Amino acid sequence: MAYFYDEPSRTFNEYLLVPGYSSEECIPTNVDLKTPLVKFKKGEQSSITLNSPLVSAIMQAVSGEKMAVALAKEGGVAFIYGSQSIEEQAAMVKRVKDNKAGFVVSDSNVGPDATLADILKLKEATNHSNVAVVENNKLIGLVTGRDYRVSRMSLDTKVREFMTPFKDLIYAKEGVTLKEANDIIWDNKLNTLPIVDNDQKLVAFVFRKDYDAHKDKPLSLMDQEKRYIVGAGINTRDYALRVPALIEAGCDVLCIDSSEGYSCWQANTIKYIKENFGADIKIGAGNVVDEEGFRFLADAGADFIKIGIGGGSICITRETKGIGRGQATAVIDVAKARDKYCEETGVYIPICSDGGIVHDYHMTLALAMGADFCMLGRYFSRFKESPTDRVIINGNYMKEYWGEGSSRARNWQRYDLGGDQKLNFEEGVDSYVPYAGSLHDGLPQTLYKIKSTMCNCGALSIKELQAKAKLTVVSSTSIVEGGAHDVLLKDSTFNNK
């Protein structure tokens, strides 16, 4: 006879945090959201520590190179999606690693025979006012907003006729430090400083406007060479070829992308990577929803473990296969298993809550229940930096968002059970989400909400939150009571989530 759990599995919506004592120190500015990303021994520190407890999902519609840079600037990590060719994924990772803090790799280049119309179209698409003019891989000029006037020029005018030629540019050579570059900018009253190599090839730009912006980003997550930390997703099929390419590109942490992690395929993948590339290569695994799954992946050597099956907003695994577990219950059970494992072995393995996040406060609940960090798909897909197109639906700006198990993504490797190399049926949908602007404008508000709630619980760190949090199950009636009710709402300019 099948095993039956005594209690129903519950979602985050079914819980509330009960306030605790808040001292004078309990103010959001005093809250520290640092949290370990990969495993470590008791008494030691994790080799990678997040400054914000959020990472972006391994999805085509979420984690591209722009998201990776933007999220690293806010203290989190993006996992570049693996449902693409090895070469394309490795190139994405390399472009992220080439973005040293303050050094911006140009994605707005034109040739000298491009026209003013091309410049204006590119500016509209990228919102960049500085365009590099490149010929035969060499920087031959630069176009800024001061180089043309639309009202006095024909749109057919060639770029070579109005660009600032290289001979008239002030530039710096590759190897210049950010401080030296900023000094050149200030001494010469520049807005833009091109960085070129010995062959006059454009390496990056340093912008005057970024000086203050970098001062305002103390959470930036960087390696010892001041390059942004970036992760990448892998599968259980081509890891022998994909992993060395990602390592060569500079990837900091890997994660197996799978709908279900309690399998020999994941154990084999982890074993191969550790034996062939060494323990310094960090790899997350999952997803699991109970102690057995956690213990299996922990014993296999996973550096962090993801929790959640079927809880994503675009995931229909529970509908199509009838398998999964309520996300809150899964996090609570796996957190207990993580703590038990740590007591037995002296090794702490961080756990990641993946899926089931609808409202911002659900992130705080996940952390209070024991998660070290959260992986988010829908949340990050809404921002400008996600790889998808912004479209207008019924007069509103939306972003496209689709699941890796959808026919659009066709990521059969994610659902691999050793059979045919194809997607036999869908486990994800194709959808739209409301556009939310830039990540830098939206994420800080979410983090402030987390900090504010932690203060209500009397906690100034995630570990303190987990030790002090008091959780209560709520009834369906109290859920209704928790929102606005029995009133006629006025239109609001605030985005209440």
Tab-separated table of C-alpha atoms in Angstrom, residues 42-494:
chain	number	residue	atom	x	y	z
A	42	LYS	CA	31.133	24.276	10.406
A	43	GLY	CA	33.373	27.080	11.591
A	44	GLU	CA	34.249	28.069	8.024
A	45	GLN	CA	32.580	30.355	5.479
A	46	SER	CA	31.000	29.606	2.144
A	47	SER	CA	33.310	30.289	-0.807
A	48	ILE	CA	30.459	32.241	-2.422
A	49	THR	CA	28.197	34.395	-0.265
A	50	LEU	CA	25.199	36.194	-1.731
A	51	ASN	CA	24.613	39.787	-0.650
A	52	SER	CA	20.935	39.427	-1.543
A	53	PRO	CA	19.101	36.098	-1.023
A	54	LEU	CA	17.712	35.907	-4.561
A	55	VAL	CA	18.890	34.133	-7.722
A	56	SER	CA	17.225	34.025	-11.126
A	57	ALA	CA	15.812	30.859	-12.648
A	58	ILE	CA	17.538	28.782	-15.308
A	59	MET	CA	15.098	29.777	-18.031
A	60	GLN	CA	15.239	31.156	-21.567
A	61	ALA	CA	12.745	33.852	-20.606
A	62	VAL	CA	14.640	34.944	-17.493
A	63	SER	CA	18.405	34.554	-17.284
A	64	GLY	CA	20.450	36.027	-20.090
A	65	GLU	CA	23.655	38.049	-19.858
A	66	LYS	CA	21.922	41.389	-19.165
A	67	MET	CA	20.025	39.869	-16.251
A	68	ALA	CA	23.248	38.331	-14.950
A	69	VAL	CA	25.058	41.668	-14.828
A	70	ALA	CA	22.072	43.568	-13.422
A	71	LEU	CA	21.395	40.999	-10.687
A	72	ALA	CA	25.068	40.715	-9.703
A	73	LYS	CA	25.062	44.482	-9.204
A	74	GLU	CA	22.241	43.993	-6.680
A	75	GLY	CA	24.018	41.188	-4.813
A	76	GLY	CA	22.364	38.139	-6.377
A	77	VAL	CA	23.298	35.578	-9.022
A	78	ALA	CA	21.717	34.715	-12.366
A	79	PHE	CA	21.998	31.203	-13.768
A	80	ILE	CA	22.377	31.493	-17.553
A	81	TYR	CA	19.932	29.099	-19.186
A	82	GLY	CA	21.338	25.855	-20.569
A	83	SER	CA	18.675	25.101	-23.187
A	84	GLN	CA	20.899	26.484	-25.934
A	85	SER	CA	24.071	25.347	-27.643
A	86	ILE	CA	27.206	24.924	-25.553
A	87	GLU	CA	28.967	27.603	-27.571
A	88	GLU	CA	26.184	30.162	-27.132
A	89	GLN	CA	25.871	29.567	-23.396
A	90	ALA	CA	29.628	29.761	-22.851
A	91	ALA	CA	29.761	32.982	-24.882
A	92	MET	CA	27.045	34.486	-22.672
A	93	VAL	CA	28.957	33.578	-19.540
A	94	LYS	CA	32.160	35.045	-20.958
A	95	ARG	CA	30.451	38.323	-21.833
A	96	VAL	CA	29.218	38.594	-18.249
A	97	LYS	CA	32.709	37.917	-16.883
A	98	ASP	CA	34.129	40.486	-19.317
A	99	ASN	CA	31.943	43.095	-17.598
A	100	LYS	CA	34.340	44.180	-14.901
A	101	ALA	CA	32.700	46.568	-12.493
A	102	GLY	CA	32.660	49.946	-14.214
A	103	PHE	CA	33.755	48.520	-17.579
A	104	VAL	CA	30.812	48.105	-19.958
A	105	VAL	CA	31.107	45.878	-23.016
A	106	SER	CA	29.480	47.611	-25.995
A	107	ASP	CA	26.390	46.032	-27.536
A	108	SER	CA	25.658	49.024	-29.810
A	109	ASN	CA	28.222	48.931	-32.622
A	110	VAL	CA	27.747	50.033	-36.246
A	111	GLY	CA	29.870	50.267	-39.356
A	112	PRO	CA	30.904	53.573	-40.980
A	113	ASP	CA	28.379	53.084	-43.805
A	114	ALA	CA	25.423	52.920	-41.429
A	115	THR	CA	23.095	55.922	-41.523
A	116	LEU	CA	21.668	58.390	-39.047
A	117	ALA	CA	18.421	56.436	-39.325
A	118	ASP	CA	20.285	53.336	-38.129
A	119	ILE	CA	21.688	55.281	-35.178
A	120	LEU	CA	18.238	56.501	-34.157
A	121	LYS	CA	16.755	53.015	-34.501
A	122	LEU	CA	19.555	51.532	-32.407
A	123	LYS	CA	19.121	54.230	-29.760
A	124	GLU	CA	15.394	53.490	-29.548
A	125	ALA	CA	16.029	49.752	-29.189
A	126	THR	CA	18.833	49.948	-26.618
A	127	ASN	CA	18.345	53.379	-25.019
A	128	HIS	CA	22.094	53.926	-25.527
A	129	SER	CA	23.244	57.326	-26.760
A	130	ASN	CA	26.873	56.240	-27.346
A	131	VAL	CA	27.519	54.085	-30.398
A	132	ALA	CA	30.902	52.640	-31.354
A	133	VAL	CA	31.840	52.749	-35.033
A	134	VAL	CA	33.802	49.628	-35.918
A	135	GLU	CA	35.509	48.537	-39.127
A	136	ASN	CA	37.616	45.401	-39.580
A	137	ASN	CA	37.345	44.784	-35.819
A	138	LYS	CA	38.907	48.184	-35.071
A	139	LEU	CA	37.329	51.155	-33.338
A	140	ILE	CA	37.420	53.941	-35.926
A	141	GLY	CA	35.040	56.422	-34.317
A	142	LEU	CA	32.333	57.195	-31.805
A	143	VAL	CA	28.837	58.657	-32.157
A	144	THR	CA	27.265	60.489	-29.227
A	145	GLY	CA	24.174	62.668	-28.967
A	146	ARG	CA	26.367	65.729	-29.555
A	147	ASP	CA	27.456	64.524	-33.009
A	148	TYR	CA	24.157	65.002	-34.837
A	149	ARG	CA	20.986	67.071	-34.951
A	150	VAL	CA	18.009	65.282	-36.435
A	151	SER	CA	16.293	68.535	-37.411
A	152	ARG	CA	19.245	69.638	-39.567
A	153	MET	CA	20.460	66.370	-41.062
A	154	SER	CA	19.145	63.858	-43.560
A	155	LEU	CA	18.378	60.424	-42.145
A	156	ASP	CA	20.440	58.996	-45.029
A	157	THR	CA	23.627	60.709	-43.812
A	158	LYS	CA	26.435	58.190	-43.419
A	159	VAL	CA	27.911	57.675	-39.956
A	160	ARG	CA	31.425	58.322	-41.274
A	161	GLU	CA	30.362	61.896	-42.084
A	162	PHE	CA	29.365	62.923	-38.546
A	163	MET	CA	31.128	60.544	-36.158
A	164	THR	CA	34.029	61.678	-33.991
A	165	PRO	CA	37.003	59.867	-35.608
A	166	PHE	CA	39.358	57.790	-33.511
A	167	LYS	CA	42.234	60.250	-33.964
A	168	ASP	CA	40.166	62.869	-32.121
A	169	LEU	CA	39.077	60.582	-29.290
A	170	ILE	CA	40.569	60.461	-25.824
A	171	TYR	CA	40.878	56.784	-24.929
A	172	ALA	CA	42.699	54.424	-22.579
A	173	LYS	CA	44.533	51.178	-23.185
A	174	GLU	CA	43.403	47.785	-21.943
A	175	GLY	CA	44.706	47.143	-18.426
A	176	VAL	CA	43.804	50.575	-17.086
A	177	THR	CA	42.222	50.435	-13.629
A	178	LEU	CA	38.774	51.816	-12.962
A	179	LYS	CA	40.241	54.557	-10.781
A	180	GLU	CA	42.665	55.572	-13.541
A	181	ALA	CA	39.841	55.549	-16.097
A	182	ASN	CA	37.659	57.740	-13.899
A	183	ASP	CA	40.561	60.152	-13.394
A	184	ILE	CA	40.919	60.483	-17.175
A	185	ILE	CA	37.191	61.148	-17.476
A	186	TRP	CA	37.204	63.851	-14.814
A	187	ASP	CA	40.462	65.492	-15.953
A	188	ASN	CA	39.228	65.750	-19.542
A	189	LYS	CA	35.564	66.485	-18.777
A	190	LEU	CA	34.418	63.425	-20.724
A	191	ASN	CA	31.141	61.547	-20.609
A	192	THR	CA	32.537	58.415	-22.257
A	193	LEU	CA	35.978	56.820	-22.270
A	194	PRO	CA	36.651	54.002	-24.784
A	195	ILE	CA	39.094	51.279	-23.699
A	196	VAL	CA	41.015	49.659	-26.583
A	197	ASP	CA	43.673	46.982	-26.889
A	198	ASN	CA	46.986	47.235	-28.734
A	199	ASP	CA	45.250	46.460	-32.041
A	200	GLN	CA	42.744	49.302	-31.569
A	201	LYS	CA	39.963	46.804	-30.888
A	202	LEU	CA	37.242	48.134	-28.566
A	203	VAL	CA	37.372	46.341	-25.215
A	204	ALA	CA	34.847	48.339	-23.162
A	205	PHE	CA	33.512	51.743	-22.231
A	206	VAL	CA	33.730	53.592	-18.922
A	207	PHE	CA	30.956	56.138	-18.415
A	208	ARG	CA	30.971	59.263	-16.285
A	209	LYS	CA	27.371	58.614	-15.195
A	210	ASP	CA	28.363	55.223	-13.783
A	211	TYR	CA	30.754	56.713	-11.237
A	212	ASP	CA	28.004	57.642	-8.793
A	213	ALA	CA	25.988	54.588	-9.792
A	214	HIS	CA	28.793	52.261	-8.702
A	215	LYS	CA	29.104	54.111	-5.429
A	216	ASP	CA	25.395	53.434	-4.941
A	217	LYS	CA	25.797	49.663	-5.480
A	218	PRO	CA	27.605	48.406	-2.380
A	219	LEU	CA	25.921	45.008	-2.761
A	220	SER	CA	27.632	44.174	-6.074
A	221	LEU	CA	28.719	40.532	-6.117
A	222	MET	CA	32.174	40.215	-7.667
A	223	ASP	CA	35.118	37.845	-7.747
A	224	GLN	CA	38.661	38.770	-6.748
A	225	GLU	CA	39.282	40.313	-10.164
A	226	LYS	CA	36.272	42.649	-9.825
A	227	ARG	CA	34.271	40.606	-12.342
A	228	TYR	CA	30.615	39.860	-11.701
A	229	ILE	CA	29.697	36.458	-10.273
A	230	VAL	CA	27.610	34.388	-12.703
A	231	GLY	CA	26.082	30.912	-12.686
A	232	ALA	CA	25.011	28.566	-15.478
A	233	GLY	CA	22.541	25.724	-15.863
A	234	ILE	CA	23.581	22.304	-17.128
A	235	ASN	CA	21.723	19.091	-17.942
A	236	THR	CA	22.366	15.399	-17.294
A	237	ARG	CA	23.183	14.557	-20.908
A	238	ASP	CA	26.013	16.663	-22.364
A	239	TYR	CA	27.793	17.734	-19.161
A	240	ALA	CA	31.096	16.186	-20.247
A	241	LEU	CA	31.242	18.748	-23.078
A	242	ARG	CA	29.260	21.643	-21.595
A	243	VAL	CA	30.983	21.925	-18.213
A	244	PRO	CA	34.578	22.422	-19.480
A	245	ALA	CA	33.339	25.100	-21.886
A	246	LEU	CA	31.545	26.936	-19.064
A	247	ILE	CA	34.573	26.671	-16.787
A	248	GLU	CA	36.796	28.045	-19.549
A	249	ALA	CA	34.368	30.947	-19.948
A	250	GLY	CA	34.765	31.775	-16.256
A	251	CYS	CA	31.510	30.445	-14.787
A	252	ASP	CA	31.531	30.663	-10.967
A	253	VAL	CA	28.844	28.103	-10.107
A	254	LEU	CA	26.847	25.454	-11.965
A	255	CYS	CA	23.380	24.085	-11.338
A	256	ILE	CA	21.672	21.026	-12.777
A	257	ASP	CA	18.422	22.166	-14.367
A	258	SER	CA	15.817	19.463	-13.815
A	259	SER	CA	12.193	19.170	-12.793
A	260	GLU	CA	13.039	16.293	-10.427
A	261	GLY	CA	16.414	15.721	-8.803
A	262	TYR	CA	16.048	12.445	-6.902
A	263	SER	CA	17.585	10.392	-9.715
A	264	CYS	CA	20.652	8.436	-10.705
A	265	TRP	CA	21.138	10.887	-13.583
A	266	GLN	CA	21.932	13.730	-11.213
A	267	ALA	CA	24.179	11.604	-9.002
A	268	ASN	CA	26.123	10.478	-12.078
A	269	THR	CA	26.465	14.064	-13.289
A	270	ILE	CA	27.765	15.352	-9.945
A	271	LYS	CA	30.185	12.433	-9.595
A	272	TYR	CA	31.628	12.973	-13.068
A	273	ILE	CA	32.111	16.702	-12.551
A	274	LYS	CA	33.747	16.347	-9.129
A	275	GLU	CA	36.060	13.553	-10.297
A	276	ASN	CA	37.111	15.246	-13.528
A	277	PHE	CA	37.126	18.939	-12.632
A	278	GLY	CA	37.761	18.945	-8.885
A	279	ALA	CA	35.946	19.957	-5.725
A	280	ASP	CA	36.476	23.653	-6.458
A	281	ILE	CA	33.837	23.450	-9.186
A	282	LYS	CA	30.608	24.251	-7.368
A	283	ILE	CA	27.408	22.584	-8.534
A	284	GLY	CA	23.845	22.817	-7.281
A	285	ALA	CA	21.294	20.070	-7.816
A	286	GLY	CA	17.574	19.412	-7.501
A	287	ASN	CA	14.712	19.740	-7.391
A	288	VAL	CA	13.547	17.724	-4.366
A	289	VAL	CA	10.684	18.058	-1.882
A	290	ASP	CA	11.517	15.825	1.072
A	291	GLU	CA	14.280	14.507	3.340
A	292	GLU	CA	15.008	11.468	1.178
A	293	GLY	CA	15.631	13.582	-1.901
A	294	PHE	CA	17.803	16.026	0.031
A	295	ARG	CA	19.892	13.273	1.612
A	296	PHE	CA	20.401	11.589	-1.753
A	297	LEU	CA	21.783	14.731	-3.392
A	298	ALA	CA	23.776	15.697	-0.307
A	299	ASP	CA	25.499	12.302	-0.305
A	300	ALA	CA	26.069	12.653	-4.059
A	301	GLY	CA	28.132	15.800	-3.405
A	302	ALA	CA	25.800	18.683	-4.309
A	303	ASP	CA	27.015	22.119	-3.184
A	304	PHE	CA	23.474	23.454	-2.787
A	305	ILE	CA	20.077	21.852	-3.235
A	306	LYS	CA	16.927	23.271	-4.813
A	307	ILE	CA	13.457	22.614	-3.435
A	308	GLY	CA	10.203	22.603	-5.372
A	309	ILE	CA	8.245	20.558	-7.907
A	310	GLY	CA	5.291	21.989	-9.780
A	311	GLY	CA	4.983	25.287	-7.912
A	312	GLY	CA	6.180	27.659	-10.625
A	313	SER	CA	3.663	30.033	-12.196
A	314	ILE	CA	4.242	28.557	-15.665
A	315	CYS	CA	4.722	24.953	-14.477
A	316	ILE	CA	1.968	22.379	-15.066
A	317	THR	CA	3.859	19.310	-13.824
A	318	ARG	CA	1.291	18.706	-11.084
A	319	GLU	CA	-1.542	18.930	-13.602
A	320	THR	CA	0.028	16.638	-16.181
A	321	LYS	CA	1.738	14.112	-13.880
A	322	GLY	CA	0.128	14.493	-10.459
A	323	ILE	CA	3.505	14.800	-8.785
A	324	GLY	CA	4.878	17.483	-6.487
A	325	ARG	CA	4.314	18.980	-3.056
A	326	GLY	CA	3.124	22.272	-1.575
A	327	GLN	CA	6.140	24.580	-1.516
A	328	ALA	CA	5.907	25.657	2.128
A	329	THR	CA	5.738	22.089	3.410
A	330	ALA	CA	8.598	21.062	1.116
A	331	VAL	CA	10.843	23.876	2.368
A	332	ILE	CA	10.085	23.123	6.027
A	333	ASP	CA	10.817	19.408	5.661
A	334	VAL	CA	14.010	19.860	3.639
A	335	ALA	CA	15.260	22.547	6.047
A	336	LYS	CA	14.907	20.057	8.908
A	337	ALA	CA	16.830	17.502	6.848
A	338	ARG	CA	19.552	20.073	6.090
A	339	ASP	CA	20.007	20.860	9.797
A	340	LYS	CA	20.044	17.164	10.694
A	341	TYR	CA	22.669	16.490	8.027
A	342	CYS	CA	24.796	19.356	9.330
A	343	GLU	CA	24.673	17.986	12.872
A	344	GLU	CA	25.740	14.543	11.643
A	345	THR	CA	28.475	15.574	9.214
A	346	GLY	CA	29.554	19.087	10.165
A	347	VAL	CA	28.797	20.205	6.598
A	348	TYR	CA	26.178	22.881	5.937
A	349	ILE	CA	24.483	22.589	2.539
A	350	PRO	CA	22.445	25.675	1.583
A	351	ILE	CA	18.939	25.059	0.290
A	352	CYS	CA	17.100	27.110	-2.316
A	353	SER	CA	13.330	27.557	-2.482
A	354	ASP	CA	12.439	27.367	-6.180
A	355	GLY	CA	8.836	28.144	-7.136
A	356	GLY	CA	5.607	29.010	-5.374
A	357	ILE	CA	6.503	32.692	-4.877
A	358	VAL	CA	3.487	34.845	-5.734
A	359	HIS	CA	3.868	37.843	-3.416
A	360	ASP	CA	7.027	39.491	-2.109
A	361	TYR	CA	6.279	38.389	1.449
A	362	HIS	CA	6.435	34.759	0.297
A	363	MET	CA	10.192	35.231	-0.052
A	364	THR	CA	10.432	36.201	3.609
A	365	LEU	CA	8.295	33.192	4.548
A	366	ALA	CA	10.597	30.889	2.581
A	367	LEU	CA	13.646	32.303	4.373
A	368	ALA	CA	11.942	32.015	7.770
A	369	MET	CA	11.048	28.399	7.034
A	370	GLY	CA	14.704	27.569	6.488
A	371	ALA	CA	15.613	28.410	2.893
A	372	ASP	CA	18.978	30.120	2.478
A	373	PHE	CA	17.903	31.832	-0.733
A	374	CYS	CA	15.121	31.806	-3.328
A	375	MET	CA	15.203	31.118	-7.069
A	376	LEU	CA	12.678	33.207	-8.991
A	377	GLY	CA	11.408	33.013	-12.564
A	378	ARG	CA	8.238	35.068	-13.011
A	379	TYR	CA	9.513	37.782	-10.690
A	380	PHE	CA	12.665	38.449	-12.739
A	381	SER	CA	11.039	37.859	-16.132
A	382	ARG	CA	9.056	41.095	-15.680
A	383	PHE	CA	12.100	43.337	-15.758
A	384	LYS	CA	13.724	45.115	-18.676
A	385	GLU	CA	16.868	43.002	-18.335
A	386	SER	CA	15.170	39.655	-19.031
A	387	PRO	CA	15.864	38.318	-22.563
A	388	THR	CA	12.263	38.439	-23.803
A	389	ASP	CA	10.423	40.987	-25.920
A	390	ARG	CA	8.306	43.752	-24.431
A	391	VAL	CA	4.886	43.781	-26.092
A	392	ILE	CA	1.612	45.681	-25.748
A	393	ILE	CA	-1.393	43.594	-24.715
A	394	ASN	CA	-4.740	45.383	-24.308
A	395	GLY	CA	-2.932	48.699	-24.021
A	396	ASN	CA	-0.520	47.524	-21.310
A	397	TYR	CA	3.186	46.753	-21.582
A	398	MET	CA	3.874	43.068	-20.949
A	399	LYS	CA	6.871	40.746	-21.168
A	400	GLU	CA	6.736	37.291	-22.719
A	401	TYR	CA	7.314	34.453	-20.271
A	402	TRP	CA	7.382	30.741	-21.031
A	403	GLY	CA	8.319	27.593	-19.160
A	404	GLU	CA	11.255	25.365	-20.019
A	405	GLY	CA	8.789	22.483	-20.372
A	406	SER	CA	6.693	24.341	-22.943
A	407	SER	CA	6.677	23.597	-26.651
A	408	ARG	CA	8.370	26.956	-27.200
A	409	ALA	CA	11.423	26.082	-25.106
A	410	ARG	CA	11.429	22.365	-25.884
A	411	ASN	CA	13.954	21.734	-23.124
A	412	TRP	CA	13.573	17.958	-23.118
A	413	GLN	CA	16.840	17.549	-21.173
A	414	ARG	CA	15.200	19.121	-18.118
A	415	TYR	CA	12.703	16.253	-17.996
A	416	ASP	CA	15.137	13.547	-19.042
A	417	LEU	CA	14.437	10.061	-17.757
A	418	GLY	CA	16.883	8.309	-20.038
A	419	GLY	CA	14.457	7.827	-22.924
A	420	ASP	CA	14.023	9.417	-26.329
A	421	GLN	CA	15.682	12.772	-26.873
A	422	LYS	CA	12.482	14.742	-27.288
A	423	LEU	CA	9.763	16.535	-25.335
A	424	ASN	CA	6.934	14.013	-25.228
A	425	PHE	CA	4.398	16.292	-23.562
A	426	GLU	CA	4.320	19.786	-22.123
A	427	GLU	CA	5.052	20.561	-18.482
A	428	GLY	CA	5.072	24.347	-18.934
A	429	VAL	CA	2.998	27.075	-20.569
A	430	ASP	CA	3.630	30.146	-22.736
A	431	SER	CA	2.369	33.388	-21.180
A	432	TYR	CA	2.749	37.121	-20.500
A	433	VAL	CA	3.636	38.992	-17.303
A	434	PRO	CA	3.238	42.734	-16.553
A	435	TYR	CA	6.320	44.765	-17.459
A	436	ALA	CA	8.034	46.124	-14.331
A	437	GLY	CA	10.753	48.440	-15.654
A	438	SER	CA	14.398	48.080	-14.675
A	439	LEU	CA	15.673	45.623	-12.103
A	440	HIS	CA	17.477	48.373	-10.212
A	441	ASP	CA	14.193	50.227	-9.719
A	442	GLY	CA	12.152	47.199	-8.660
A	443	LEU	CA	14.384	44.839	-6.688
A	444	PRO	CA	15.403	47.284	-3.898
A	445	GLN	CA	11.759	47.697	-2.918
A	446	THR	CA	11.366	43.933	-2.610
A	447	LEU	CA	14.506	43.680	-0.491
A	448	TYR	CA	13.270	46.522	1.701
A	449	LYS	CA	10.014	44.626	2.286
A	450	ILE	CA	11.994	41.557	3.359
A	451	LYS	CA	14.104	43.644	5.727
A	452	SER	CA	11.059	45.397	7.147
A	453	THR	CA	9.305	42.105	7.880
A	454	MET	CA	12.448	40.722	9.488
A	455	CYS	CA	12.519	43.757	11.784
A	456	ASN	CA	8.909	43.005	12.774
A	457	CYS	CA	10.180	39.581	13.831
A	458	GLY	CA	13.092	41.082	15.782
A	459	ALA	CA	15.707	39.696	13.379
A	460	LEU	CA	18.681	41.442	11.745
A	461	SER	CA	19.981	38.474	9.745
A	462	ILE	CA	18.494	35.503	7.926
A	463	LYS	CA	19.854	33.063	10.510
A	464	GLU	CA	18.336	35.151	13.294
A	465	LEU	CA	15.029	35.197	11.420
A	466	GLN	CA	15.047	31.410	11.204
A	467	ALA	CA	15.769	31.159	14.927
A	468	LYS	CA	13.149	33.703	16.033
A	469	ALA	CA	10.354	33.370	13.470
A	470	LYS	CA	6.927	32.280	14.629
A	471	LEU	CA	4.616	30.948	11.923
A	472	THR	CA	0.892	30.357	12.006
A	473	VAL	CA	-1.371	28.499	9.593
A	474	VAL	CA	-4.204	30.705	8.370
A	475	SER	CA	-7.768	29.835	7.408
A	476	SER	CA	-9.314	30.718	4.051
A	477	THR	CA	-11.369	33.377	5.818
A	478	SER	CA	-8.329	35.027	7.365
A	479	ILE	CA	-6.658	35.121	3.944
A	480	VAL	CA	-9.582	37.215	2.707
A	481	GLU	CA	-9.368	39.352	5.846
A	482	GLY	CA	-5.671	40.004	5.159
A	483	GLY	CA	-6.381	42.019	2.036
A	484	ALA	CA	-8.456	45.120	1.472
A	485	HIS	CA	-12.103	44.283	2.081
A	486	ASP	CA	-15.487	45.903	2.642
A	487	VAL	CA	-14.350	49.136	0.989
A	488	LEU	CA	-14.473	50.695	-2.459
A	489	LEU	CA	-10.888	51.155	-3.564
A	490	LYS	CA	-9.637	54.298	-5.262
A	491	ASP	CA	-7.200	53.976	-8.141
A	492	SER	CA	-3.663	53.601	-6.813
A	493	THR	CA	-0.362	54.492	-8.420
A	494	PHE	CA	1.439	52.000	-6.240
